[in-house]
């Protein structure tokens, strides 16, 4: 590539700063698929003979097999995956190989490879996200009658079913799924034919290339096509949100696994010991997942920072998009796999959860709402119950006289308020944790995930 314009080789330190082949070799399958589709368009345009196309396609497939078998020798002096493959092809098949790059730049080539990569990885991550959602659903089904206290500000607030909590996680991961679907749609545009920034005098059938590679659309502006990494930013944001959801979920599980809560126990296969304290069992998988969400956010910020000051069209800074992208993909893939495998092995300590939920103070709001039912304005009811709660006594231990003294509206039937399961039955609006709603939600998810 330097033969024409340059009189000396690039310096060694410049080469090591410049090379990307140590990481972008990961794109080889996509690079080869793109080159075969491009070569086919060159043949249709009369630039390559049918024989030359055959030689190129066969040569590229052989190279692909060699790379897959780890027999391919990568050369850092050739900078990146694109040049490595093209040079290997020309070495293998001669002059026909030297025609492959006609009407193409590495700028549109790398944009294409990245889009193919993102599309494929989204599909992989969606599969793993679905597996996690299924694991959550199974857990919700298995423990759908288990009560627990629900918390706000980490203070016991109101009783819920454990299943309601699990279904809340399913909702968040479903939004992640939607985000990935949107991102896939935006990545699904074919940029080849944009050249360095201004297309090419050689008219290639871009629609045919798109069709061969399974793209829905072709890019409509060659400058934008080589500039655009929005789909990478969308993907990194989607991955960061998955990380944040996993992190918050982790935090709950870590807390609930403490002796103070004792609601759950991680299986030995997903816990680690202390090098010093023999009695300890640590929730490291959840902690690491919580920690790794930091990298996911960092990778998104890395890309946004690279993009913010760039002049239009391709600039070499864009090479820096890849390590952040690959790292986020690897991190999320493995976290999702760990969680899907870890959840079915959780021990749920039903007694502990239910005895914590069996706290009449958690029904203070229900008591206020009982008063509302008797015609007391809510603010007044709130104050009456607040005073009773502040008395230090358990609300269900108050005598009829004590209730009467607080308000005439607190009649004999007030004691019925303190049946937790009935209290949950009364929470019947869409989205609330009545047992009927939970069963309906479980059925809905079963259908959605089938
Ligand atoms: N390795 C480069 C990248 O990842 C490929 C494109 C290089 N283009 C160029 N004009 N040097 O972005």
Coordinates of C-alpha atoms and ligand atoms in Angstrom, one line a residue:
X1 CA 0.0 0.0 0.0
X2 CA 3.0 2.3 0.6
X3 CA 4.8 1.4 -2.6
X4 CA 3.7 4.4 -4.6
X5 CA 3.6 7.4 -2.4
X6 CA 6.2 6.6 0.3
X7 CA 10.0 6.3 0.1
X8 CA 10.5 4.6 3.5
X9 CA 8.8 2.1 5.7
X10 CA 6.7 3.3 8.6
X11 CA 8.8 3.5 11.9
X12 CA 8.4 0.7 14.3
X13 CA 6.8 2.7 17.1
X14 CA 4.4 4.4 14.6
X15 CA 3.5 0.9 13.4
X16 CA 2.7 -0.4 16.8
X17 CA 0.5 2.7 17.5
X18 CA -1.2 2.4 14.2
X19 CA -2.0 -1.3 14.0
X20 CA -5.4 -2.6 14.8
X21 CA -5.0 -6.1 13.6
X22 CA -4.4 -7.3 17.1
X23 CA -8.0 -6.6 17.9
X24 CA -9.9 -6.0 14.6
X25 CA -9.0 -9.5 13.4
X26 CA -12.2 -10.4 15.2
X27 CA -14.0 -9.0 12.2
X28 CA -12.5 -11.4 9.7
X29 CA -15.7 -13.4 8.8
X30 CA -17.6 -10.2 8.2
X31 CA -14.7 -8.7 6.2
X32 CA -14.6 -11.8 4.0
X33 CA -18.4 -11.9 3.5
X34 CA -18.3 -8.2 2.5
X35 CA -15.4 -8.8 0.1
X36 CA -17.2 -11.6 -1.6
X37 CA -20.3 -9.5 -2.0
X38 CA -18.2 -6.6 -3.3
X39 CA -16.4 -8.9 -5.8
X40 CA -19.7 -10.2 -7.1
X41 CA -20.8 -6.6 -7.8
X42 CA -17.5 -6.0 -9.5
X43 CA -18.1 -9.0 -11.7
X44 CA -21.6 -7.8 -12.5
X45 CA -20.1 -4.4 -13.5
X46 CA -17.6 -6.1 -15.8
X47 CA -14.6 -5.2 -13.7
X48 CA -13.9 -8.9 -12.9
X49 CA -14.3 -11.9 -15.2
X50 CA -16.4 -14.8 -14.0
X51 CA -13.1 -16.7 -13.5
X52 CA -11.5 -14.0 -11.5
X53 CA -14.6 -13.7 -9.3
X54 CA -14.5 -17.5 -8.7
X55 CA -10.8 -17.3 -7.8
X56 CA -11.4 -14.4 -5.4
X57 CA -14.3 -16.1 -3.7
X58 CA -12.5 -19.4 -3.4
X59 CA -9.3 -17.8 -2.1
X60 CA -11.2 -15.8 0.5
X61 CA -13.0 -18.8 1.7
X62 CA -9.7 -20.7 2.1
X63 CA -8.3 -17.8 4.1
X64 CA -11.4 -17.8 6.3
X65 CA -10.9 -21.5 7.0
X66 CA -7.2 -20.9 7.8
X67 CA -8.1 -18.0 10.2
X68 CA -10.7 -20.2 11.9
X69 CA -8.2 -23.0 12.3
X70 CA -5.7 -20.4 13.7
X71 CA -3.2 -21.2 10.9
X72 CA -3.3 -17.7 9.4
X73 CA -0.2 -15.6 10.1
X74 CA -1.2 -12.0 10.9
X75 CA 1.2 -9.3 10.0
X76 CA 1.2 -6.1 12.1
X77 CA 3.0 -4.2 9.4
X78 CA -0.2 -4.6 7.3
X79 CA -2.1 -2.5 10.0
X80 CA -5.5 -4.1 10.0
X81 CA -7.7 -7.1 9.3
X82 CA -8.6 -5.6 5.9
X83 CA -5.1 -5.3 4.5
X84 CA -4.0 -8.6 6.0
X85 CA -6.8 -10.5 4.2
X86 CA -6.4 -8.6 0.9
X87 CA -2.6 -9.1 0.8
X88 CA -3.0 -12.8 1.7
X89 CA -5.5 -13.2 -1.2
X90 CA -3.2 -11.5 -3.7
X91 CA -0.3 -13.6 -2.6
X92 CA -2.4 -16.7 -3.1
X93 CA -4.2 -15.9 -6.4
X94 CA -2.1 -13.2 -8.0
X95 CA -3.4 -10.3 -10.1
X96 CA -7.1 -11.0 -9.7
X97 CA -6.6 -10.4 -5.9
X98 CA -5.2 -7.0 -6.8
X99 CA -8.5 -6.0 -8.4
X100 CA -10.6 -6.7 -5.3
X101 CA -10.3 -3.2 -3.8
X102 CA -11.6 -1.4 -6.9
X103 CA -14.3 1.1 -6.0
X104 CA -13.8 0.5 -2.3
X105 CA -12.0 2.2 0.5
X106 CA -11.2 0.8 3.9
X107 CA -13.5 3.6 5.2
X108 CA -16.6 2.0 3.8
X109 CA -15.2 -1.5 4.3
X110 CA -14.8 -1.0 8.0
X111 CA -18.2 0.6 8.3
X112 CA -19.7 -2.5 6.6
X113 CA -17.7 -4.9 8.8
X114 CA -18.8 -3.2 11.9
X115 CA -22.5 -3.2 10.9
X116 CA -22.3 -6.9 10.1
X117 CA -20.6 -7.5 13.5
X118 CA -23.1 -5.4 15.5
X119 CA -26.1 -7.1 13.7
X120 CA -24.8 -10.6 14.5
X121 CA -23.8 -9.7 18.1
X122 CA -27.2 -8.2 18.8
X123 CA -28.8 -11.5 17.8
X124 CA -26.4 -13.4 20.1
X125 CA -27.1 -11.0 23.0
X126 CA -30.9 -11.2 22.4
X127 CA -30.7 -15.0 22.8
X128 CA -28.9 -14.6 26.1
X129 CA -31.2 -12.0 27.3
X130 CA -34.1 -14.3 26.5
X131 CA -32.4 -17.1 28.5
X132 CA -32.1 -14.8 31.5
X133 CA -35.8 -13.7 31.2
X134 CA -36.8 -17.4 31.1
X135 CA -34.8 -18.1 34.2
X136 CA -36.5 -15.2 36.0
X137 CA -39.9 -16.4 34.8
X138 CA -39.2 -20.0 36.0
X139 CA -38.2 -18.6 39.4
X140 CA -41.3 -16.5 39.6
X141 CA -43.5 -19.5 38.7
X142 CA -41.8 -21.7 41.2
X143 CA -42.2 -19.2 44.1
X144 CA -45.3 -17.3 43.0
X145 CA -46.9 -17.5 46.4
X146 CA -43.9 -16.4 48.5
X147 CA -44.5 -13.2 50.4
X148 CA -41.8 -10.7 51.2
X149 CA -41.5 -7.1 52.4
X150 CA -41.1 -4.6 49.6
X151 CA -38.7 -1.8 50.3
X152 CA -38.4 1.9 49.4
X153 CA -35.4 3.8 50.7
X154 CA -34.2 0.3 51.9
X155 CA -36.9 0.6 54.6
X156 CA -39.7 -2.0 54.8
X157 CA -42.6 -0.4 53.0
X158 CA -45.4 -2.7 51.9
X159 CA -45.8 -6.5 51.4
X160 CA -45.3 -7.9 47.9
X161 CA -45.0 -11.3 46.4
X162 CA -41.4 -12.3 45.6
X163 CA -42.7 -13.1 42.1
X164 CA -43.8 -9.5 41.7
X165 CA -40.2 -8.4 42.3
X166 CA -38.9 -11.0 39.7
X167 CA -41.5 -9.8 37.2
X168 CA -40.2 -6.3 37.7
X169 CA -36.8 -7.5 36.5
X170 CA -38.4 -9.1 33.4
X171 CA -39.9 -5.7 32.5
X172 CA -36.6 -3.9 32.6
X173 CA -34.9 -6.6 30.5
X174 CA -37.7 -6.4 28.0
X175 CA -37.0 -2.7 27.5
X176 CA -33.4 -3.8 26.8
X177 CA -34.7 -6.2 24.3
X178 CA -36.6 -3.4 22.6
X179 CA -33.6 -1.2 22.6
X180 CA -31.5 -3.9 20.9
X181 CA -34.2 -4.4 18.3
X182 CA -34.1 -0.6 17.5
X183 CA -30.4 -0.7 17.4
X184 CA -30.4 -3.6 15.0
X185 CA -32.7 -1.7 12.7
X186 CA -30.4 1.3 12.6
X187 CA -27.3 -1.0 12.0
X188 CA -29.1 -2.7 9.2
X189 CA -28.0 -0.3 6.5
X190 CA -25.4 -1.2 3.8
X191 CA -22.6 1.4 3.5
X192 CA -20.4 -0.2 0.8
X193 CA -20.1 1.9 -2.3
X194 CA -19.5 5.1 -0.3
X195 CA -15.7 4.7 -0.9
X196 CA -13.5 7.0 1.0
X197 CA -16.2 9.6 1.3
X198 CA -17.4 10.4 -2.2
X199 CA -18.4 7.1 -3.8
X200 CA -16.7 5.9 -6.9
X201 CA -16.7 6.5 -10.6
X202 CA -17.2 2.8 -10.9
X203 CA -21.0 2.2 -10.7
X204 CA -21.7 -0.8 -8.5
X205 CA -25.1 -2.2 -7.8
X206 CA -25.3 -1.4 -4.1
X207 CA -28.8 -2.8 -3.8
X208 CA -27.5 -6.1 -5.0
X209 CA -24.6 -6.0 -2.4
X210 CA -27.1 -5.2 0.3
X211 CA -29.4 -8.1 -0.7
X212 CA -26.5 -10.5 -0.8
X213 CA -25.5 -9.5 2.7
X214 CA -29.1 -9.5 4.0
X215 CA -29.3 -5.7 4.6
X216 CA -32.8 -4.0 4.5
X217 CA -31.5 -0.7 3.2
X218 CA -28.5 1.0 1.6
X219 CA -27.0 4.3 3.0
X220 CA -28.1 7.4 1.2
X221 CA -25.2 9.7 1.6
X222 CA -21.6 8.6 1.2
X223 CA -20.1 11.2 3.7
X224 CA -22.6 10.2 6.4
X225 CA -22.0 6.5 5.6
X226 CA -18.3 6.7 6.5
X227 CA -18.8 9.1 9.4
X228 CA -21.6 7.3 11.1
X229 CA -21.0 5.3 14.3
X230 CA -24.4 6.1 15.8
X231 CA -25.3 2.5 15.6
X232 CA -22.2 1.6 17.7
X233 CA -23.2 4.3 20.3
X234 CA -26.8 2.9 20.3
X235 CA -25.4 -0.6 20.9
X236 CA -23.0 0.5 23.7
X237 CA -25.9 2.4 25.4
X238 CA -28.1 -0.7 25.1
X239 CA -25.4 -2.8 26.6
X240 CA -24.7 -0.2 29.3
X241 CA -28.4 -0.3 30.3
X242 CA -28.3 -4.1 30.5
X243 CA -25.3 -3.7 32.7
X244 CA -27.1 -1.2 34.9
X245 CA -30.2 -3.5 35.2
X246 CA -28.0 -6.4 36.1
X247 CA -26.1 -4.2 38.6
X248 CA -29.2 -3.1 40.4
X249 CA -30.5 -6.7 40.5
X250 CA -27.1 -7.8 41.8
X251 CA -27.3 -5.3 44.6
X252 CA -30.7 -6.6 45.8
X253 CA -29.4 -10.2 45.7
X254 CA -26.2 -9.3 47.5
X255 CA -28.2 -7.6 50.3
X256 CA -30.7 -10.4 50.6
X257 CA -28.0 -13.0 50.9
X258 CA -26.5 -11.3 54.0
X259 CA -27.2 -12.9 57.4
X260 CA -29.1 -9.8 58.3
X261 CA -31.7 -10.4 55.6
X262 CA -31.2 -14.2 55.0
X263 CA -33.8 -14.2 52.2
X264 CA -31.7 -16.1 49.6
X265 CA -28.5 -18.2 49.4
X266 CA -26.3 -18.5 46.3
X267 CA -25.3 -22.0 45.4
X268 CA -21.7 -23.0 46.1
X269 CA -21.1 -23.1 42.3
X270 CA -21.7 -19.4 42.1
X271 CA -20.1 -18.2 45.4
X272 CA -16.5 -17.8 46.5
X273 CA -14.7 -18.2 49.7
X274 CA -12.4 -15.9 51.7
X275 CA -8.6 -16.6 51.7
X276 CA -8.6 -15.7 55.4
X277 CA -12.0 -16.2 57.0
X278 CA -13.0 -19.9 56.8
X279 CA -16.7 -19.3 57.4
X280 CA -17.3 -16.9 54.6
X281 CA -19.3 -17.4 51.4
X282 CA -19.2 -14.4 49.2
X283 CA -21.6 -13.4 46.4
X284 CA -18.7 -12.5 44.0
X285 CA -20.6 -13.2 40.7
X286 CA -23.2 -10.5 41.6
X287 CA -20.5 -8.2 42.9
X288 CA -18.4 -8.5 39.7
X289 CA -21.5 -8.0 37.6
X290 CA -22.2 -4.8 39.6
X291 CA -18.6 -3.8 39.1
X292 CA -18.5 -4.5 35.4
X293 CA -21.4 -2.2 34.7
X294 CA -18.8 0.5 35.3
X295 CA -16.8 -0.7 32.3
X296 CA -19.9 -0.7 30.2
X297 CA -20.7 2.9 31.0
X298 CA -17.0 3.7 30.4
X299 CA -17.1 2.2 27.0
X300 CA -20.1 4.2 26.0
X301 CA -18.4 7.4 27.2
X302 CA -15.2 6.4 25.3
X303 CA -17.1 6.3 22.0
X304 CA -19.1 9.4 22.6
X305 CA -15.9 11.3 23.5
X306 CA -14.2 10.0 20.3
X307 CA -17.1 11.1 18.2
X308 CA -17.8 14.5 19.7
X309 CA -15.0 16.6 18.1
X310 CA -14.5 14.7 14.8
X311 CA -14.6 16.5 11.5
X312 CA -17.1 14.9 9.1
X313 CA -16.2 11.7 7.1
X314 CA -13.6 9.2 8.1
X315 CA -10.9 10.1 10.6
X316 CA -8.5 7.6 12.1
X317 CA -9.8 8.2 15.5
X318 CA -12.7 6.0 14.5
X319 CA -10.4 3.0 14.8
X320 CA -10.7 3.5 18.6
X321 CA -14.3 2.5 18.5
X322 CA -13.6 -1.2 18.3
X323 CA -12.0 -2.2 21.6
X324 CA -14.7 -0.4 23.6
X325 CA -17.3 -2.2 21.5
X326 CA -15.7 -5.7 21.8
X327 CA -15.2 -5.3 25.5
X328 CA -18.9 -4.4 26.1
X329 CA -20.1 -7.3 24.0
X330 CA -17.8 -9.8 25.8
X331 CA -18.8 -8.3 29.2
X332 CA -22.5 -8.4 28.7
X333 CA -22.5 -11.8 27.0
X334 CA -20.7 -13.4 30.0
X335 CA -22.7 -11.6 32.6
X336 CA -26.0 -12.7 31.0
X337 CA -24.7 -16.3 30.9
X338 CA -23.6 -16.3 34.5
X339 CA -27.0 -14.9 35.7
X340 CA -29.0 -17.4 33.6
X341 CA -27.0 -20.2 35.2
X342 CA -27.0 -18.8 38.7
X343 CA -30.6 -18.0 39.1
X344 CA -32.1 -21.5 39.0
X345 CA -29.6 -22.5 41.7
X346 CA -30.7 -19.8 44.2
X347 CA -32.1 -21.1 47.4
X348 CA -35.2 -19.1 48.4
X349 CA -35.7 -18.9 52.2
X350 CA -39.4 -18.7 52.2
X351 CA -39.8 -18.6 56.1
X352 CA -37.4 -15.7 56.4
X353 CA -39.1 -13.7 53.7
X354 CA -42.5 -14.4 55.0
X355 CA -41.7 -13.7 58.6
X356 CA -40.2 -10.4 57.6
X357 CA -43.3 -9.6 55.6
X358 CA -45.6 -10.6 58.5
X359 CA -45.2 -7.2 60.0
X360 CA -48.5 -5.3 60.6
X361 CA -46.8 -2.0 60.2
X362 CA -46.4 -2.8 56.5
X363 CA -50.2 -2.5 56.3
X364 CA -50.3 1.1 57.7
X365 CA -51.3 2.4 54.3
X366 CA -54.0 -0.2 54.1
X367 CA -55.3 1.0 57.4
X368 CA -55.4 4.6 56.1
X369 CA -57.2 3.4 53.0
X370 CA -59.7 1.5 55.3
X371 CA -60.4 4.9 56.9
X372 CA -60.8 6.5 53.4
X373 CA -63.4 3.8 52.8
X374 CA -65.3 5.0 55.9
X375 CA -65.3 8.6 54.5
X376 CA -62.2 10.0 56.2
X377 CA -60.2 12.3 53.9
X378 CA -56.8 10.6 53.1
X379 CA -54.6 13.3 54.7
X380 CA -56.6 13.0 57.9
X381 CA -56.4 9.2 57.8
X382 CA -52.7 9.4 57.2
X383 CA -52.2 11.4 60.3
X384 CA -54.4 9.1 62.5
X385 CA -52.5 6.0 61.4
X386 CA -49.2 7.8 61.7
X387 CA -50.0 8.6 65.3
X388 CA -50.9 5.0 66.0
X389 CA -47.7 3.7 64.3
X390 CA -45.6 6.2 66.4
X391 CA -47.1 4.8 69.6
X392 CA -44.7 2.0 69.2
X393 CA -47.3 -0.7 69.4
X394 CA -47.9 -3.3 66.6
X395 CA -50.9 -2.0 64.7
X396 CA -52.7 -5.3 64.8
X397 CA -52.3 -5.6 68.6
X398 CA -54.4 -2.5 69.4
X399 CA -57.6 -3.0 71.2
X400 CA -61.0 -1.9 69.9
X401 CA -60.9 0.9 72.6
X402 CA -57.5 2.1 71.4
X403 CA -58.7 2.1 67.8
X404 CA -61.9 4.0 68.8
X405 CA -59.9 6.5 70.7
X406 CA -57.9 7.3 67.6
X407 CA -60.9 7.6 65.4
X408 CA -64.6 6.7 65.5
X409 CA -64.3 5.4 62.0
X410 CA -62.0 2.6 63.2
X411 CA -64.7 0.0 63.8
X412 CA -64.6 -3.7 64.7
X413 CA -64.0 -4.9 61.2
X414 CA -60.6 -3.0 61.3
X415 CA -58.9 -6.2 62.3
X416 CA -59.5 -7.7 58.8
X417 CA -57.1 -5.1 57.4
X418 CA -54.2 -7.1 58.9
X419 CA -54.6 -10.2 56.8
X420 CA -51.6 -9.9 54.4
X421 CA -52.9 -12.2 51.7
X422 CA -56.2 -10.4 51.6
X423 CA -54.4 -7.1 51.5
X424 CA -52.6 -8.3 48.4
X425 CA -55.8 -9.5 46.9
X426 CA -57.2 -6.0 47.1
X427 CA -54.3 -4.7 45.0
X428 CA -56.0 -5.6 41.8
X429 CA -55.4 -2.7 39.4
X430 CA -53.2 -3.5 36.4
X431 CA -49.5 -3.6 37.5
X432 CA -50.3 -4.2 41.2
X433 CA -49.3 -7.4 43.0
X434 CA -52.7 -9.2 43.5
X435 CA -52.3 -12.9 43.1
X436 CA -54.6 -12.8 40.1
X437 CA -52.5 -10.2 38.4
X438 CA -49.3 -12.1 39.1
X439 CA -50.8 -15.2 37.6
X440 CA -51.9 -13.2 34.6
X441 CA -48.4 -11.6 34.2
X442 CA -46.8 -15.0 34.4
X443 CA -49.1 -16.3 31.7
X444 CA -48.3 -13.2 29.6
X445 CA -44.6 -13.7 29.9
X446 CA -44.9 -17.4 29.2
X447 CA -46.6 -16.5 25.9
X448 CA -44.2 -13.6 25.1
X449 CA -41.1 -15.7 25.7
X450 CA -42.4 -18.9 24.0
Ligands
LIG1 N1 -8.3 0.1 10.8 C1 -9.1 1.2 10.4 C2 -10.3 1.4 11.3 O1 -10.5 0.6 12.2 C3 -9.7 0.9 9.0 C4 -10.0 2.1 8.2 C5 -8.7 2.7 7.8 N2 -8.9 3.8 6.9 C6 -7.9 4.6 6.7 N3 -8.1 5.5 5.8 N4 -6.7 4.5 7.2 O2 -11.0 2.4 11.3

